[in-house]
PDB file of C-alpha atoms in Angstrom:
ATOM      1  CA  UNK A   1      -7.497 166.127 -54.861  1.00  0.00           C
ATOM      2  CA  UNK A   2      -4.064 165.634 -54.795  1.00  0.00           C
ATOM      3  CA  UNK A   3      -2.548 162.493 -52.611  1.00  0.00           C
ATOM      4  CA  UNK A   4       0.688 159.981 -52.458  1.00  0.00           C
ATOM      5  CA  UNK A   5      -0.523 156.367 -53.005  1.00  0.00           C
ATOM      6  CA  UNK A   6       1.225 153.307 -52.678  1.00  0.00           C
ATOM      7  CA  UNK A   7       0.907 150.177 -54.161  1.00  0.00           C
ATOM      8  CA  UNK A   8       2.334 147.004 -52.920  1.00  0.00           C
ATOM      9  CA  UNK A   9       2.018 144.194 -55.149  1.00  0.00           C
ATOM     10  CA  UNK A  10       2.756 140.386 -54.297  1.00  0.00           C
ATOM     11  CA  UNK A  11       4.789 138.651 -56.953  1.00  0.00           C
ATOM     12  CA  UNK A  12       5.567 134.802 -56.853  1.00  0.00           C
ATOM     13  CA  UNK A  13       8.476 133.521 -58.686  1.00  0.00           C
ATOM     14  CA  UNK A  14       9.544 129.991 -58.627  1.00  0.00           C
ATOM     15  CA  UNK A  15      13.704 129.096 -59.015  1.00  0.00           C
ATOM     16  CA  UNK A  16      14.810 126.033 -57.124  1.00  0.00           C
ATOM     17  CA  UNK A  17      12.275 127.430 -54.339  1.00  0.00           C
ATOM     18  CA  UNK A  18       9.672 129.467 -53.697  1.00  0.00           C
ATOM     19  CA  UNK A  19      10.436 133.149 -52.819  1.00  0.00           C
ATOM     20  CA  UNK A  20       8.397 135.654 -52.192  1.00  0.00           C
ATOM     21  CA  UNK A  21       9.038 139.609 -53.183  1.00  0.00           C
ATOM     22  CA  UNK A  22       7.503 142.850 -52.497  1.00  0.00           C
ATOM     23  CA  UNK A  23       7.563 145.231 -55.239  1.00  0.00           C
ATOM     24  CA  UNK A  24       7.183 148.667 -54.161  1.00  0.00           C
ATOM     25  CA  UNK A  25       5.457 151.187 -56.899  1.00  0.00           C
ATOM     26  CA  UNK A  26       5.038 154.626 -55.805  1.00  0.00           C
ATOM     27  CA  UNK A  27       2.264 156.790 -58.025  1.00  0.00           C
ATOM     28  CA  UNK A  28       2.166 160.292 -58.193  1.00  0.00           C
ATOM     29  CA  UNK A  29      -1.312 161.189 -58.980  1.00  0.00           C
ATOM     30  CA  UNK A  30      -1.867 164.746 -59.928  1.00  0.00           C
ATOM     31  CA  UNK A  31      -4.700 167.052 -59.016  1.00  0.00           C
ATOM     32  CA  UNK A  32      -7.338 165.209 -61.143  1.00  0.00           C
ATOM     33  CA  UNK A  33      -8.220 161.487 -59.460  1.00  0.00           C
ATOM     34  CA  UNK A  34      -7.247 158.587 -61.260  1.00  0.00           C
ATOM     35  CA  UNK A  35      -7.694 154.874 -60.563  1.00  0.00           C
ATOM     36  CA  UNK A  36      -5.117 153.012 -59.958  1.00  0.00           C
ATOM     37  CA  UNK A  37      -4.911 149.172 -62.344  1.00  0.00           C
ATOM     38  CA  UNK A  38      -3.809 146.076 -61.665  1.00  0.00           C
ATOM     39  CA  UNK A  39      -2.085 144.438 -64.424  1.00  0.00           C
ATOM     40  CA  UNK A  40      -3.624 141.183 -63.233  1.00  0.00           C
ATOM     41  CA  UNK A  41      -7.458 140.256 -61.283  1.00  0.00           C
ATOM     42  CA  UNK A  42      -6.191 139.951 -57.740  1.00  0.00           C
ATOM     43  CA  UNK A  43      -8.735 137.202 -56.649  1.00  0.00           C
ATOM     44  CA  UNK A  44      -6.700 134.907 -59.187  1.00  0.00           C
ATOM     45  CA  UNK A  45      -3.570 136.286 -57.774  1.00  0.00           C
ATOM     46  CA  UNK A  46      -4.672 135.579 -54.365  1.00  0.00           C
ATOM     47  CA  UNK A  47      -5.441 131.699 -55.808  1.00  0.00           C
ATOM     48  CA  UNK A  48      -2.667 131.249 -57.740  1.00  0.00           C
ATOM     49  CA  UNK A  49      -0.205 132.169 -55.213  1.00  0.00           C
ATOM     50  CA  UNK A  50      -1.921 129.809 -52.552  1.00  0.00           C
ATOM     51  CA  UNK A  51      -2.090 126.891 -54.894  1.00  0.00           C
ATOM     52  CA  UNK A  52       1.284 127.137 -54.963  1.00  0.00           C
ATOM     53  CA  UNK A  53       1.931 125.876 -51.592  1.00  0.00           C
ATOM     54  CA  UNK A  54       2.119 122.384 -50.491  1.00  0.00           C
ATOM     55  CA  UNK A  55       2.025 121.312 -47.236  1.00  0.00           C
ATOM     56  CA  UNK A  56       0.201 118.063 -47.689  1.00  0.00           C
ATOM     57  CA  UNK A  57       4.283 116.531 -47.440  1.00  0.00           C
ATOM     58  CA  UNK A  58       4.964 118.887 -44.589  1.00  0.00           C
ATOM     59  CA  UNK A  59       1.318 117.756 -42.672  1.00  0.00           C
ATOM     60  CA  UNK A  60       2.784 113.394 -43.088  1.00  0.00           C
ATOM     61  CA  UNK A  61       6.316 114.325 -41.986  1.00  0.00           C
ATOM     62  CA  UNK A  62       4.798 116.293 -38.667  1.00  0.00           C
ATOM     63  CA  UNK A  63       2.562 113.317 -38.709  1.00  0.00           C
ATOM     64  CA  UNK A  64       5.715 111.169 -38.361  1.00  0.00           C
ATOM     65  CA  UNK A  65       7.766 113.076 -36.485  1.00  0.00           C
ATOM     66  CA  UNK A  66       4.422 112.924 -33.777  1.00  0.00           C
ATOM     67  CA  UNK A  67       4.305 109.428 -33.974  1.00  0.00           C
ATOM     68  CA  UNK A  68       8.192 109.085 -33.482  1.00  0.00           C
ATOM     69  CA  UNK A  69       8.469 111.463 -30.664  1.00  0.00           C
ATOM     70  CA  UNK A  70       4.995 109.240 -29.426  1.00  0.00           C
ATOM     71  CA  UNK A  71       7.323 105.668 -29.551  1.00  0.00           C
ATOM     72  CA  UNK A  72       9.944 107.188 -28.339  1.00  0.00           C
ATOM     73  CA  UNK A  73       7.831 108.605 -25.526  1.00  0.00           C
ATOM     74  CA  UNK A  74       6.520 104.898 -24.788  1.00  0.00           C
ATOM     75  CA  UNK A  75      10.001 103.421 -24.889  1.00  0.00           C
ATOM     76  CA  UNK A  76      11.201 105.924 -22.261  1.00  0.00           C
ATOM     77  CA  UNK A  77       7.881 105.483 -19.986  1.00  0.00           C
ATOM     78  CA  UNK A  78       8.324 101.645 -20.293  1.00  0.00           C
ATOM     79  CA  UNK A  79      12.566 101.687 -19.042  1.00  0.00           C
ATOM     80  CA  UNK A  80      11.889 104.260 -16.544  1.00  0.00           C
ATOM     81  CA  UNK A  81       9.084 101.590 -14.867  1.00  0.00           C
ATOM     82  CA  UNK A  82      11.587  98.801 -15.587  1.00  0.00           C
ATOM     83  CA  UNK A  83      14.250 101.245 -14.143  1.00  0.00           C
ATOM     84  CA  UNK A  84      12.425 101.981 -10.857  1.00  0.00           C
ATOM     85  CA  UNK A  85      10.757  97.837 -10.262  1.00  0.00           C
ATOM     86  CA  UNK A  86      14.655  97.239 -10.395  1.00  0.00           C
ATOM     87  CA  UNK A  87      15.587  99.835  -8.241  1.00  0.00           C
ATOM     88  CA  UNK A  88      12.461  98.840  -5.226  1.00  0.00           C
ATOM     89  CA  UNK A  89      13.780  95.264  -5.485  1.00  0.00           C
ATOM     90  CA  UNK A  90      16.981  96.119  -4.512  1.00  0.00           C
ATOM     91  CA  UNK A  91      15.587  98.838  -1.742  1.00  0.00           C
ATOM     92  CA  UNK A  92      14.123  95.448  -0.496  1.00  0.00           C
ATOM     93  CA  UNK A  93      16.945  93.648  -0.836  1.00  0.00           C
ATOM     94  CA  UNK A  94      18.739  96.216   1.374  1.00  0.00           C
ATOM     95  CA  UNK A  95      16.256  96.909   3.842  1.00  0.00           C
ATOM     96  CA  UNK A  96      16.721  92.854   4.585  1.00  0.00           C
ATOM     97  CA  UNK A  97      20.286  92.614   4.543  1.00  0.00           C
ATOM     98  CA  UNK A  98      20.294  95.837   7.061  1.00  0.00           C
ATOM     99  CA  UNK A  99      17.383  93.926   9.407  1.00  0.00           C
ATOM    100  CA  UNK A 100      19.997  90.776   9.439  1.00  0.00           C
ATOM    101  CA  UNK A 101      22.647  92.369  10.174  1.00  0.00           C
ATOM    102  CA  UNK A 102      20.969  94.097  12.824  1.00  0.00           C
ATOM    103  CA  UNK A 103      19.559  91.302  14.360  1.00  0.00           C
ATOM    104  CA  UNK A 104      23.642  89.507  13.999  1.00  0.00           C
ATOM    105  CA  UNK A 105      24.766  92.379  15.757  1.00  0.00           C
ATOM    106  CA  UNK A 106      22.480  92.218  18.966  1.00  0.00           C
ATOM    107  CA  UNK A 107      22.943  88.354  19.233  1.00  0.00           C
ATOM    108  CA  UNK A 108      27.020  88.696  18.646  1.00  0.00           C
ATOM    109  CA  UNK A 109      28.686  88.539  22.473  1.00  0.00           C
ATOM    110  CA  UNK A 110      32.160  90.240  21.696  1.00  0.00           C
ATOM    111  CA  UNK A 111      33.150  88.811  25.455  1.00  0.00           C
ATOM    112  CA  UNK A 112      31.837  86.067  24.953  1.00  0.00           C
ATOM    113  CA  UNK A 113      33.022  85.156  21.479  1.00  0.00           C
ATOM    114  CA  UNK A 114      37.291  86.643  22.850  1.00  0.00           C
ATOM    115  CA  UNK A 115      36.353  84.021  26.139  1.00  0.00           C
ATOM    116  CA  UNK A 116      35.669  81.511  23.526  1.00  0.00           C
ATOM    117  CA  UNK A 117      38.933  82.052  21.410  1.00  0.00           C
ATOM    118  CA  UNK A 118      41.235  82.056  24.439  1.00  0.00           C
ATOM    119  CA  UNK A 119      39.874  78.762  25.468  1.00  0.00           C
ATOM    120  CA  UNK A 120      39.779  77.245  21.982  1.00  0.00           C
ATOM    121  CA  UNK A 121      43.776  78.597  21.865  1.00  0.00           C
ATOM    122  CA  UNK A 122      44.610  76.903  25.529  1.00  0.00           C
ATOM    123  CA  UNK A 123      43.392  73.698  24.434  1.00  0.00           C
ATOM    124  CA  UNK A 124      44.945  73.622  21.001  1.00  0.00           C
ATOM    125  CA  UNK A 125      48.585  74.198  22.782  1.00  0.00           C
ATOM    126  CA  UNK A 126      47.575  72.119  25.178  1.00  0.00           C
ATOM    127  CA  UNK A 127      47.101  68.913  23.017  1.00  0.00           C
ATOM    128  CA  UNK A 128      50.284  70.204  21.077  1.00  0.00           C
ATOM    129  CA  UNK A 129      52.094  69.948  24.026  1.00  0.00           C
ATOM    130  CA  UNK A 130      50.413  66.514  25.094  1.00  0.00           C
ATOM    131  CA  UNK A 131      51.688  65.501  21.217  1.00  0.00           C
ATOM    132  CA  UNK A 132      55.247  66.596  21.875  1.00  0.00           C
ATOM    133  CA  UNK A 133      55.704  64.756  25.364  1.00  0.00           C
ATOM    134  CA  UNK A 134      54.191  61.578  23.307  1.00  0.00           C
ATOM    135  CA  UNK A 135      56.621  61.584  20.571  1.00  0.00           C
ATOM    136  CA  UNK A 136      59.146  62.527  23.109  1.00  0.00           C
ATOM    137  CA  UNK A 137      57.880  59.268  25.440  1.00  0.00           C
ATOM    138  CA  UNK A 138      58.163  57.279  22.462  1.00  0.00           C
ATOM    139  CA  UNK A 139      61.371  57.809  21.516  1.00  0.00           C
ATOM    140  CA  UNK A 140      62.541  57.534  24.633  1.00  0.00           C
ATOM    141  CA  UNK A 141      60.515  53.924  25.197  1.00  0.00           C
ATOM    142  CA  UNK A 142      61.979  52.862  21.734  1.00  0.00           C
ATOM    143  CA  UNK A 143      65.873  53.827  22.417  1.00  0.00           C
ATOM    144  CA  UNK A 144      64.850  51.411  25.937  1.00  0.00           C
ATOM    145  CA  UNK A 145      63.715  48.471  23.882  1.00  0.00           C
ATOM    146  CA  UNK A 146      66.007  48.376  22.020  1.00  0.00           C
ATOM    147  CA  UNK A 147      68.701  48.354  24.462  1.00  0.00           C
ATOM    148  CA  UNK A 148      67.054  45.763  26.057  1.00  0.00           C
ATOM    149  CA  UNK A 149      67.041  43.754  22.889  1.00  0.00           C
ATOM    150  CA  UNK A 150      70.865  44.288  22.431  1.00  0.00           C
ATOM    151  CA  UNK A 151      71.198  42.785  26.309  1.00  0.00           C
ATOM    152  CA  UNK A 152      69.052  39.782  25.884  1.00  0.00           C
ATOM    153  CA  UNK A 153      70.463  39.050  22.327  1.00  0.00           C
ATOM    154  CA  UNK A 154      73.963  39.490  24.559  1.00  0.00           C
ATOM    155  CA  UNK A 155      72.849  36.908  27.062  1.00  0.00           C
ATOM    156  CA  UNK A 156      71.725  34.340  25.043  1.00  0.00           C
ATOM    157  CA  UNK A 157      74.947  34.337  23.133  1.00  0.00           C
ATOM    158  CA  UNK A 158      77.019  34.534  26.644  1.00  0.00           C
ATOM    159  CA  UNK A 159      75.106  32.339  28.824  1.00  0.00           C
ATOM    160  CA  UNK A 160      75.228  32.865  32.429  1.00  0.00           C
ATOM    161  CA  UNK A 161      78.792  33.202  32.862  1.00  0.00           C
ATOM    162  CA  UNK A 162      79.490  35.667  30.208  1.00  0.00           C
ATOM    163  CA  UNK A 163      80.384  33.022  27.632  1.00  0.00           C
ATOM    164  CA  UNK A 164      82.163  30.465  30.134  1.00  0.00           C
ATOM    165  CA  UNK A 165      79.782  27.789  29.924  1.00  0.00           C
ATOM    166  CA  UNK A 166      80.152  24.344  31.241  1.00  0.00           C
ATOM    167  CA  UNK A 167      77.963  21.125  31.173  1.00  0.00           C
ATOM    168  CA  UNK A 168      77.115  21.416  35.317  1.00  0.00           C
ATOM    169  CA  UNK A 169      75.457  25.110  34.577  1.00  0.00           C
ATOM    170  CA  UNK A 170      73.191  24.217  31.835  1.00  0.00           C
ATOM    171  CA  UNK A 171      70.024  23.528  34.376  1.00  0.00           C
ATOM    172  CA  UNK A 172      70.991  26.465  36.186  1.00  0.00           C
ATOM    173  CA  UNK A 173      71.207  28.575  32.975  1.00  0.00           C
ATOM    174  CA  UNK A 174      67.736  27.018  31.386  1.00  0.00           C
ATOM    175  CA  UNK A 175      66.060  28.668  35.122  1.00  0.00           C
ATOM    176  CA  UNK A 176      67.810  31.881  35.156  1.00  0.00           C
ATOM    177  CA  UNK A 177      66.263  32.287  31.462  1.00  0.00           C
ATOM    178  CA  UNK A 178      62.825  30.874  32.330  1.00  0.00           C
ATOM    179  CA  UNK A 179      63.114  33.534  35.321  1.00  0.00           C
ATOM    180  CA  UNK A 180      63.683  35.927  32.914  1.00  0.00           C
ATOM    181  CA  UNK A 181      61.257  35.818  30.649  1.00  0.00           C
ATOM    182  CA  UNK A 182      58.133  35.339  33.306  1.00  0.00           C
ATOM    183  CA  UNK A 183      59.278  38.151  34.742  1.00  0.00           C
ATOM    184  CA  UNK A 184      58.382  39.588  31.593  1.00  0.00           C
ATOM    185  CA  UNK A 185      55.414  38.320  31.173  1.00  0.00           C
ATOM    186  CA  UNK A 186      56.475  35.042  29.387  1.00  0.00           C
ATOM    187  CA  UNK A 187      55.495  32.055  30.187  1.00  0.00           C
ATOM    188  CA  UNK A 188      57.792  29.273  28.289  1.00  0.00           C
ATOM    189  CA  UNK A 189      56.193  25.552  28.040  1.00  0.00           C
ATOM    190  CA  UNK A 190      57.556  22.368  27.289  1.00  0.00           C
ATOM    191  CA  UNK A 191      57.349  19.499  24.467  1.00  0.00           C
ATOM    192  CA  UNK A 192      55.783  16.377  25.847  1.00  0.00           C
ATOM    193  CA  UNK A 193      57.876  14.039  23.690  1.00  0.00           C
ATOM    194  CA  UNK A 194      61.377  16.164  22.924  1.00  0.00           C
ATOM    195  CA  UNK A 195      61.254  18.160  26.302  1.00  0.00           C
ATOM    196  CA  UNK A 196      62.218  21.221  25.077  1.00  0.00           C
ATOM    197  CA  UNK A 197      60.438  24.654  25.571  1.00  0.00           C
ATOM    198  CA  UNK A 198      58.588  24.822  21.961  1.00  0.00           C
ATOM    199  CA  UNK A 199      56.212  27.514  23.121  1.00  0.00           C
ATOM    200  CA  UNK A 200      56.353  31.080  24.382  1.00  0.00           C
ATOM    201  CA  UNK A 201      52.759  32.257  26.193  1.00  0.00           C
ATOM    202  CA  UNK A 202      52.931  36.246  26.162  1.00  0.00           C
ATOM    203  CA  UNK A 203      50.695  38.105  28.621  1.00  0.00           C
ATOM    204  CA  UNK A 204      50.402  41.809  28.128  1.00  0.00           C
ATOM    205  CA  UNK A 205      48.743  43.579  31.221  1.00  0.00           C
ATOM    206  CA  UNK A 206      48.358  46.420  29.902  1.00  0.00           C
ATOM    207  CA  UNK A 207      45.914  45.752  26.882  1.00  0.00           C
ATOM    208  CA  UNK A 208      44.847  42.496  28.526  1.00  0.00           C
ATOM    209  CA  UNK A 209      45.655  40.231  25.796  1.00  0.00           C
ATOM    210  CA  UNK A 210      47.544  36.624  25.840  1.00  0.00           C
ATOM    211  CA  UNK A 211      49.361  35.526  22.603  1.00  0.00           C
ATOM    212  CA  UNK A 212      51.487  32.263  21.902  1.00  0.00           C
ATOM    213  CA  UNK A 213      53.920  31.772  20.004  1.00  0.00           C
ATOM    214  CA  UNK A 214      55.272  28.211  18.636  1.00  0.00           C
ATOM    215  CA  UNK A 215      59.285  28.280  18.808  1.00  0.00           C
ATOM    216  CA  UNK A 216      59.772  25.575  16.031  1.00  0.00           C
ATOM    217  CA  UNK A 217      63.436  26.814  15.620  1.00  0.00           C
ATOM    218  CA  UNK A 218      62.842  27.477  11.963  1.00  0.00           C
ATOM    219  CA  UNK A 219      63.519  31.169  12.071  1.00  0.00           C
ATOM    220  CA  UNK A 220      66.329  33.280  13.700  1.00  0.00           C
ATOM    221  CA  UNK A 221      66.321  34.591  17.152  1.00  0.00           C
ATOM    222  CA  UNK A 222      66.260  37.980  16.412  1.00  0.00           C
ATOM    223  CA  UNK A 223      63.128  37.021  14.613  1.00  0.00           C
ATOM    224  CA  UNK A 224      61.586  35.579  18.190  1.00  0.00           C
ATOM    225  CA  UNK A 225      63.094  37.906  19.536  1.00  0.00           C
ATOM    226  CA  UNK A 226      61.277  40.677  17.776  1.00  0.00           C
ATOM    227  CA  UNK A 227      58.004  38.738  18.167  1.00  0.00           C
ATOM    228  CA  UNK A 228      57.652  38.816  21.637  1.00  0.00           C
ATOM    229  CA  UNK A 229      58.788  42.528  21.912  1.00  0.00           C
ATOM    230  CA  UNK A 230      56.464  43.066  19.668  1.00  0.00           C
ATOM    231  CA  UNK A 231      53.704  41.060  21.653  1.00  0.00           C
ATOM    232  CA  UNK A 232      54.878  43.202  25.179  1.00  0.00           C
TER     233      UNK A 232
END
């Protein structure tokens, strides 16, 4: 009988790398059958073509590329549950700094806390104020003593009669003096043996303290002087 036939036949060649070709053979048989041969057995073919291939170096490099992908796997699992106890402990974190603020807010009087500020601002300008009338007082008591300085210096060096002294008025002028000073709060005492007034005893009322003062005559009188303001 007469039929078309083909015949595909698996060659391997081997270059740089392995290809694989199909070589197509077409047979025309004529009426009378006839077998068709192989030049070679293909069993052996078969094996020699699959011994060809090696994938023992493919089958370790999946093996690593498994093992890889498995660390790298771990690595990610391992940040992600670092990631995420990071992440809760600042969720706490928050959740505590919103409950304290919370609780701030309820307790915080805004009346209260403006009442407070006013007050705290009226007594600061108060005191400010009570510091400026001070310094002002002072200044004013300081320009007064020593005006009253310049006038007792004035009457010592004058005397009673503005300078015209004679011997008659010397008692009178020692009393006027001794007037003057109590009056101020100073009381002058006298030497037993010379009989003259060696001692000044300065009360001041207002802090309640009592000084004396020896008058030996061996500094000026500005320097007494001075003293017993000083003592007032």
């Amino acid at each position: 009988m007469s039929a078309q036939l083909a015949l595909y036949t698996l060659e391997v060649t081997r270059t740089d790398s392995w290809h694989c070709r199909i070589v197509h053979h077409e047979i025309i048989h004529s009426s009378r059958a006839k077998m068709v041969l192989f030049d070679e057995d293909p069993v052996s073919l078969i094996t020699e073509t699959t011994n060809q291939f090696h994938i023992a170096p493919d089958k370790e490099a999946l093996s690593r590329i498994s093992e890889s992908i498995g660390t790298l796997h771990t690595t990610r699992n391992a940040k992600l549950n670092q990631q995420q106890s990071i992440l809760k402990n600042l969720s706490r974190r928050l959740n505590n700094l919103k409950s304290e603020y919370a609780y701030e807010e309820e307790r915080h009087d805004a009346g209260k806390h403006a009442s407070e500020m006013l007050r705290m601002d009226t007594e600061k300008f108060r005191v400010a104020k009570g510091v400026s009338d001070a310094e002002i007082e002072g200044e004013r008591l300081g320009s007064e003593l020593a005006g009253l300085k310049a006038q007792l210096e004035q009457l010592e060096k004058e005397g009673t009669e503005g300078g015209r002294r004679s011997v008659g008025d010397a008692e009178d002028e020692v009393i006027l003096k001794l007037q003057f000073y109590r009056s101020l709060g100073i009381d002058a005492s006298q030497d037993d043996t010379t009989g003259e007034y060696n001692r000044a005893v300065i009360h001041n009322t207002a802090q309640g303290d009592v000084n004396v003062v020896n008058v030996d005559g061996k500094m000026n009188r500005s320097f007494y002087a001075n003293m017993f303001w000083d003592s007032l």
